[in-house]
Coordinates of C-alpha atoms in Angstrom, one line a residue:
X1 CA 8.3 -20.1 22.6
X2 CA 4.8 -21.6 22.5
X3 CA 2.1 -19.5 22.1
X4 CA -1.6 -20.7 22.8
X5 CA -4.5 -20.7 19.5
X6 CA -5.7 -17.6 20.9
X7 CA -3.0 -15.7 21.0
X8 CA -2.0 -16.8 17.7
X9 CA -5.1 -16.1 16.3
X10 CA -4.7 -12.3 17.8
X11 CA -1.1 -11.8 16.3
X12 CA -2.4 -12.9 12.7
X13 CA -5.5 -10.6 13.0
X14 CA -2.9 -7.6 13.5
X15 CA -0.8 -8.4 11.2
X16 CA -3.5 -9.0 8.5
X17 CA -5.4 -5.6 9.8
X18 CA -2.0 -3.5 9.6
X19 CA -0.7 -4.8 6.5
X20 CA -4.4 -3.9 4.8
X21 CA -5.6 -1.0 6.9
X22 CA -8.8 -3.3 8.3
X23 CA -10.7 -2.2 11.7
X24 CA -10.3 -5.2 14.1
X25 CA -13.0 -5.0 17.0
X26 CA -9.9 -5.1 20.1
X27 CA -6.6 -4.8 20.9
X28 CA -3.9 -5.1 18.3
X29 CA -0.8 -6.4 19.1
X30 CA 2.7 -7.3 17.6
X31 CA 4.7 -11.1 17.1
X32 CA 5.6 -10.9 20.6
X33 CA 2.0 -9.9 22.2
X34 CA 2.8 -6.5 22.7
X35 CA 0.1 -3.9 22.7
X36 CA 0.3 -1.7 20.4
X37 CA -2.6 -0.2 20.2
X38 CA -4.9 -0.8 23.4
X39 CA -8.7 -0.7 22.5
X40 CA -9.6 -0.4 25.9
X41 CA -7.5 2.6 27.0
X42 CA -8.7 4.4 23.5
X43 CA -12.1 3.6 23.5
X44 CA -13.3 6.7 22.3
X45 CA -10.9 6.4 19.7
X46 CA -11.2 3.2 18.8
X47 CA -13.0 3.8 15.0
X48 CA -11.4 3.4 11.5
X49 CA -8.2 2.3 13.5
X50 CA -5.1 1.8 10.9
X51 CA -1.3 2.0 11.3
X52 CA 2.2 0.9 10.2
X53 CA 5.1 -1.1 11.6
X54 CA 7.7 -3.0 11.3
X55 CA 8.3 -6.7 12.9
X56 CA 10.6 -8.9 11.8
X57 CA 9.2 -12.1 13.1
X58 CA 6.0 -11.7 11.4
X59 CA 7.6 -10.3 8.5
X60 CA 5.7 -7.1 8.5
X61 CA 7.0 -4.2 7.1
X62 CA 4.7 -1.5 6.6
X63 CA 5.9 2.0 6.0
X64 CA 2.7 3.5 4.4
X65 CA -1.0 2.7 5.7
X66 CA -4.4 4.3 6.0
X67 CA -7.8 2.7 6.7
X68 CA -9.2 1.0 4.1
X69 CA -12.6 2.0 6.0
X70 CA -11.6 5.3 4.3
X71 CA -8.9 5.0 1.6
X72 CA -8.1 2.2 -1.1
X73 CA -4.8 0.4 -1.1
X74 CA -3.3 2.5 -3.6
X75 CA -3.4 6.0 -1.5
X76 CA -6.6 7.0 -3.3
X77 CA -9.3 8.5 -0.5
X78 CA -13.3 8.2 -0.4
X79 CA -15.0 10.9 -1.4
X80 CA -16.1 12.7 1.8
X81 CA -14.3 10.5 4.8
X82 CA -11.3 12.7 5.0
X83 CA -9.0 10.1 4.7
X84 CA -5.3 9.9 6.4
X85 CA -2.1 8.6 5.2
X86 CA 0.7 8.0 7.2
X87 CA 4.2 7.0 5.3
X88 CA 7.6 7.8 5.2
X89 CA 8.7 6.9 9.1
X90 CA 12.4 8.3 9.5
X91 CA 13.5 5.8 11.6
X92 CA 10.9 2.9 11.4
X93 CA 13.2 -0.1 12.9
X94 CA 12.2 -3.7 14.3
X95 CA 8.7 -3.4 16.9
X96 CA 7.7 0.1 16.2
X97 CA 4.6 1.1 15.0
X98 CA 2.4 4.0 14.7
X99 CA -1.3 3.7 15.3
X100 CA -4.4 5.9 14.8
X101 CA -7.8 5.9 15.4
X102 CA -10.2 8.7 15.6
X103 CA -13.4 10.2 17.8
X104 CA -16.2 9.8 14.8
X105 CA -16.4 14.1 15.4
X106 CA -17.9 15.4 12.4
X107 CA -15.4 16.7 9.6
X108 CA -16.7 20.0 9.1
X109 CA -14.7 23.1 10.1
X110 CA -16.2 25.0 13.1
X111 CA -15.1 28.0 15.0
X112 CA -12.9 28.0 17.8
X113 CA -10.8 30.6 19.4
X114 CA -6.9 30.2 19.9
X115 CA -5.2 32.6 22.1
X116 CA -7.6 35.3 22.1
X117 CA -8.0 35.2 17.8
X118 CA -10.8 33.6 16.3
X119 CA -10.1 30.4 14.3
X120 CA -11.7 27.6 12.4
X121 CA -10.7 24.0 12.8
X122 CA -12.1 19.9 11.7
X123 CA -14.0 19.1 14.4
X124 CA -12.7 15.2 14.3
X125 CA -9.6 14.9 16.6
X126 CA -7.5 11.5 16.0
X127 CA -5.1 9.6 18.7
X128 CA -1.7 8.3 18.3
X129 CA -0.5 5.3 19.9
X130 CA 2.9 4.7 19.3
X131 CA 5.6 1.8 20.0
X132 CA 9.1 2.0 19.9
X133 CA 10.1 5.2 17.6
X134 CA 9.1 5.3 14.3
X135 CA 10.7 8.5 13.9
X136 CA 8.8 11.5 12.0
X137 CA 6.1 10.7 9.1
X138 CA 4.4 12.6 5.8
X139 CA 1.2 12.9 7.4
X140 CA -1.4 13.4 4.1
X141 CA -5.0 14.6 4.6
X142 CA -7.4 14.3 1.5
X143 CA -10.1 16.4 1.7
X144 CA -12.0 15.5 -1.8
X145 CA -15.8 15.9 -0.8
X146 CA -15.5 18.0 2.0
X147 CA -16.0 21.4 1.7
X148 CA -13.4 23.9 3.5
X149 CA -12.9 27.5 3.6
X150 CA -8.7 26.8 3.3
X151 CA -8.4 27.2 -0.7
X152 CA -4.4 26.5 -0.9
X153 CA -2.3 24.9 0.9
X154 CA -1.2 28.0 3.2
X155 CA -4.4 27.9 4.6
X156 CA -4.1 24.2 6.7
X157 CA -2.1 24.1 10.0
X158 CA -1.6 20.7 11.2
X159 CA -2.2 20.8 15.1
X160 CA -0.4 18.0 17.2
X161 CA -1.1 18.0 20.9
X162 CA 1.4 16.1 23.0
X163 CA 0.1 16.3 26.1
X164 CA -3.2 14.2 25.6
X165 CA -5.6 16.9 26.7
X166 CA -7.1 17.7 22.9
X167 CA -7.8 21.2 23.6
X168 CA -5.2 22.4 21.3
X169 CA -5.0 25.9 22.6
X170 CA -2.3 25.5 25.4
X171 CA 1.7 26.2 24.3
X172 CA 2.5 22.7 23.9
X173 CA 0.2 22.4 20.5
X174 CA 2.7 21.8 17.8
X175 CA 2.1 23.5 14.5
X176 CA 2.6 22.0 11.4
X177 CA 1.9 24.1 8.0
X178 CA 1.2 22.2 5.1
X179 CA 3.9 21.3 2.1
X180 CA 1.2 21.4 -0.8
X181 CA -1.9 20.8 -1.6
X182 CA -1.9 18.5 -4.5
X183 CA -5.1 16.3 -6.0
X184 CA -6.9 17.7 -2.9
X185 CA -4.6 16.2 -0.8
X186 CA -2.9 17.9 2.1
X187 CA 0.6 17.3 3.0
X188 CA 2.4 18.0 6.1
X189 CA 6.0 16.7 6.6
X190 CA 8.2 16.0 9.7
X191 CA 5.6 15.2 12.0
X192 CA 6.1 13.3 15.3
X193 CA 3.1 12.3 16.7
X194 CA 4.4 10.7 20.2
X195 CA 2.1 8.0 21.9
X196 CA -1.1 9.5 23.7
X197 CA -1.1 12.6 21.2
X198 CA -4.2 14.0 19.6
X199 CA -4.4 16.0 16.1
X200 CA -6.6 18.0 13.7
X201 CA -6.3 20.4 11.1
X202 CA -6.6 24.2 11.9
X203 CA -8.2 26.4 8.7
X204 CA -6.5 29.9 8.6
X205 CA -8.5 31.5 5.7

């Protein structure tokens, strides 16, 4: 089918901005103009904004990703920008993708209070937007040049809130602990993060 300048011009700023983990200013979207990540509708999420995918007609196929506004290309992290990396989809199959964009909340721990105990958690909370079903991810947190009270990696819960309300003290937060703790990175396996979901990191020590 025909597709206008513009448009094109939009497809090969989101393919570019997935494939190397570069903030584009609004919507991204896939070959066939879908939307999958709205910049509107995540405005106050709309910072850093990275993600993976695969599309066939563009070629794409991008099963590990985090912002270079935070990372490198090879996995390595900035000192102090807590930097994400999201690889290893399941099921990662033609038009899905898995987006993520945060709030710009600081990334020092702060107390909080979880069903009645008290708690410590990163005060940045991220947003999923997700297309098609990518399955479940390694979700990888590197917290080189941050300073946390979690010294191994027992102490870091992963907190996934499906709902969309970012509280992440109702029964619906999903738990994730942490695989390892390795080169001051964090690991967490086996997480879905369905579209509209929020996450953080809770500190247990």
């Amino acid at each position: 089918y025909n597709q206008s300048a513009g448009s094109q011009k939009i497809n090969i700023e989101s393919y570019l901005a997935l494939k190397y983990g570069i903030h584009k200013a609004d919507n991204y979207i896939d070959s066939a103009s879908n939307v999958i990540w709205d910049a509107t509708a995540n405005s106050a999420y709309h910072n850093d904004v990275f993600g993976f995918g695969q599309d066939d007609l563009s070629g794409l196929n991008q099963s590990i990703s985090n912002s270079m506004n935070t990372g490198g290309g090879d996995g390595t992290g900035q000192s102090g920008k807590g930097n994400i990396i999201i690889s290893t989809p399941s099921s990662l199959v033609n038009s899905a993708f898995l987006m993520i964009g945060h709030d710009t909340g600081a990334l020092t721990e702060t107390n909080v209070t979880v069903a009645g105990s008290p708690t410590k958690r990163v005060q940045r909370i991220w947003k999923a937007q997700t297309t098609g079903n990518p399955g479940t991810i390694t979700l990888t947190y590197d917290i080189t040049g941050l300073t946390y009270a979690g010294q191994s990696f027992s102490d870091y819960t992963l907190l996934v809130d499906p709902t969309g309300t970012g509280d992440f003290i109702g029964g619906t937060v999903v738990k994730y602990p942490a695989a390892s703790l390795t080169a001051n990175k964090i690991s967490f396996n086996g997480v879905a993060l369905p579209t509209g979901s929020f996450f953080t990191f809770q500190i247990t020590k």
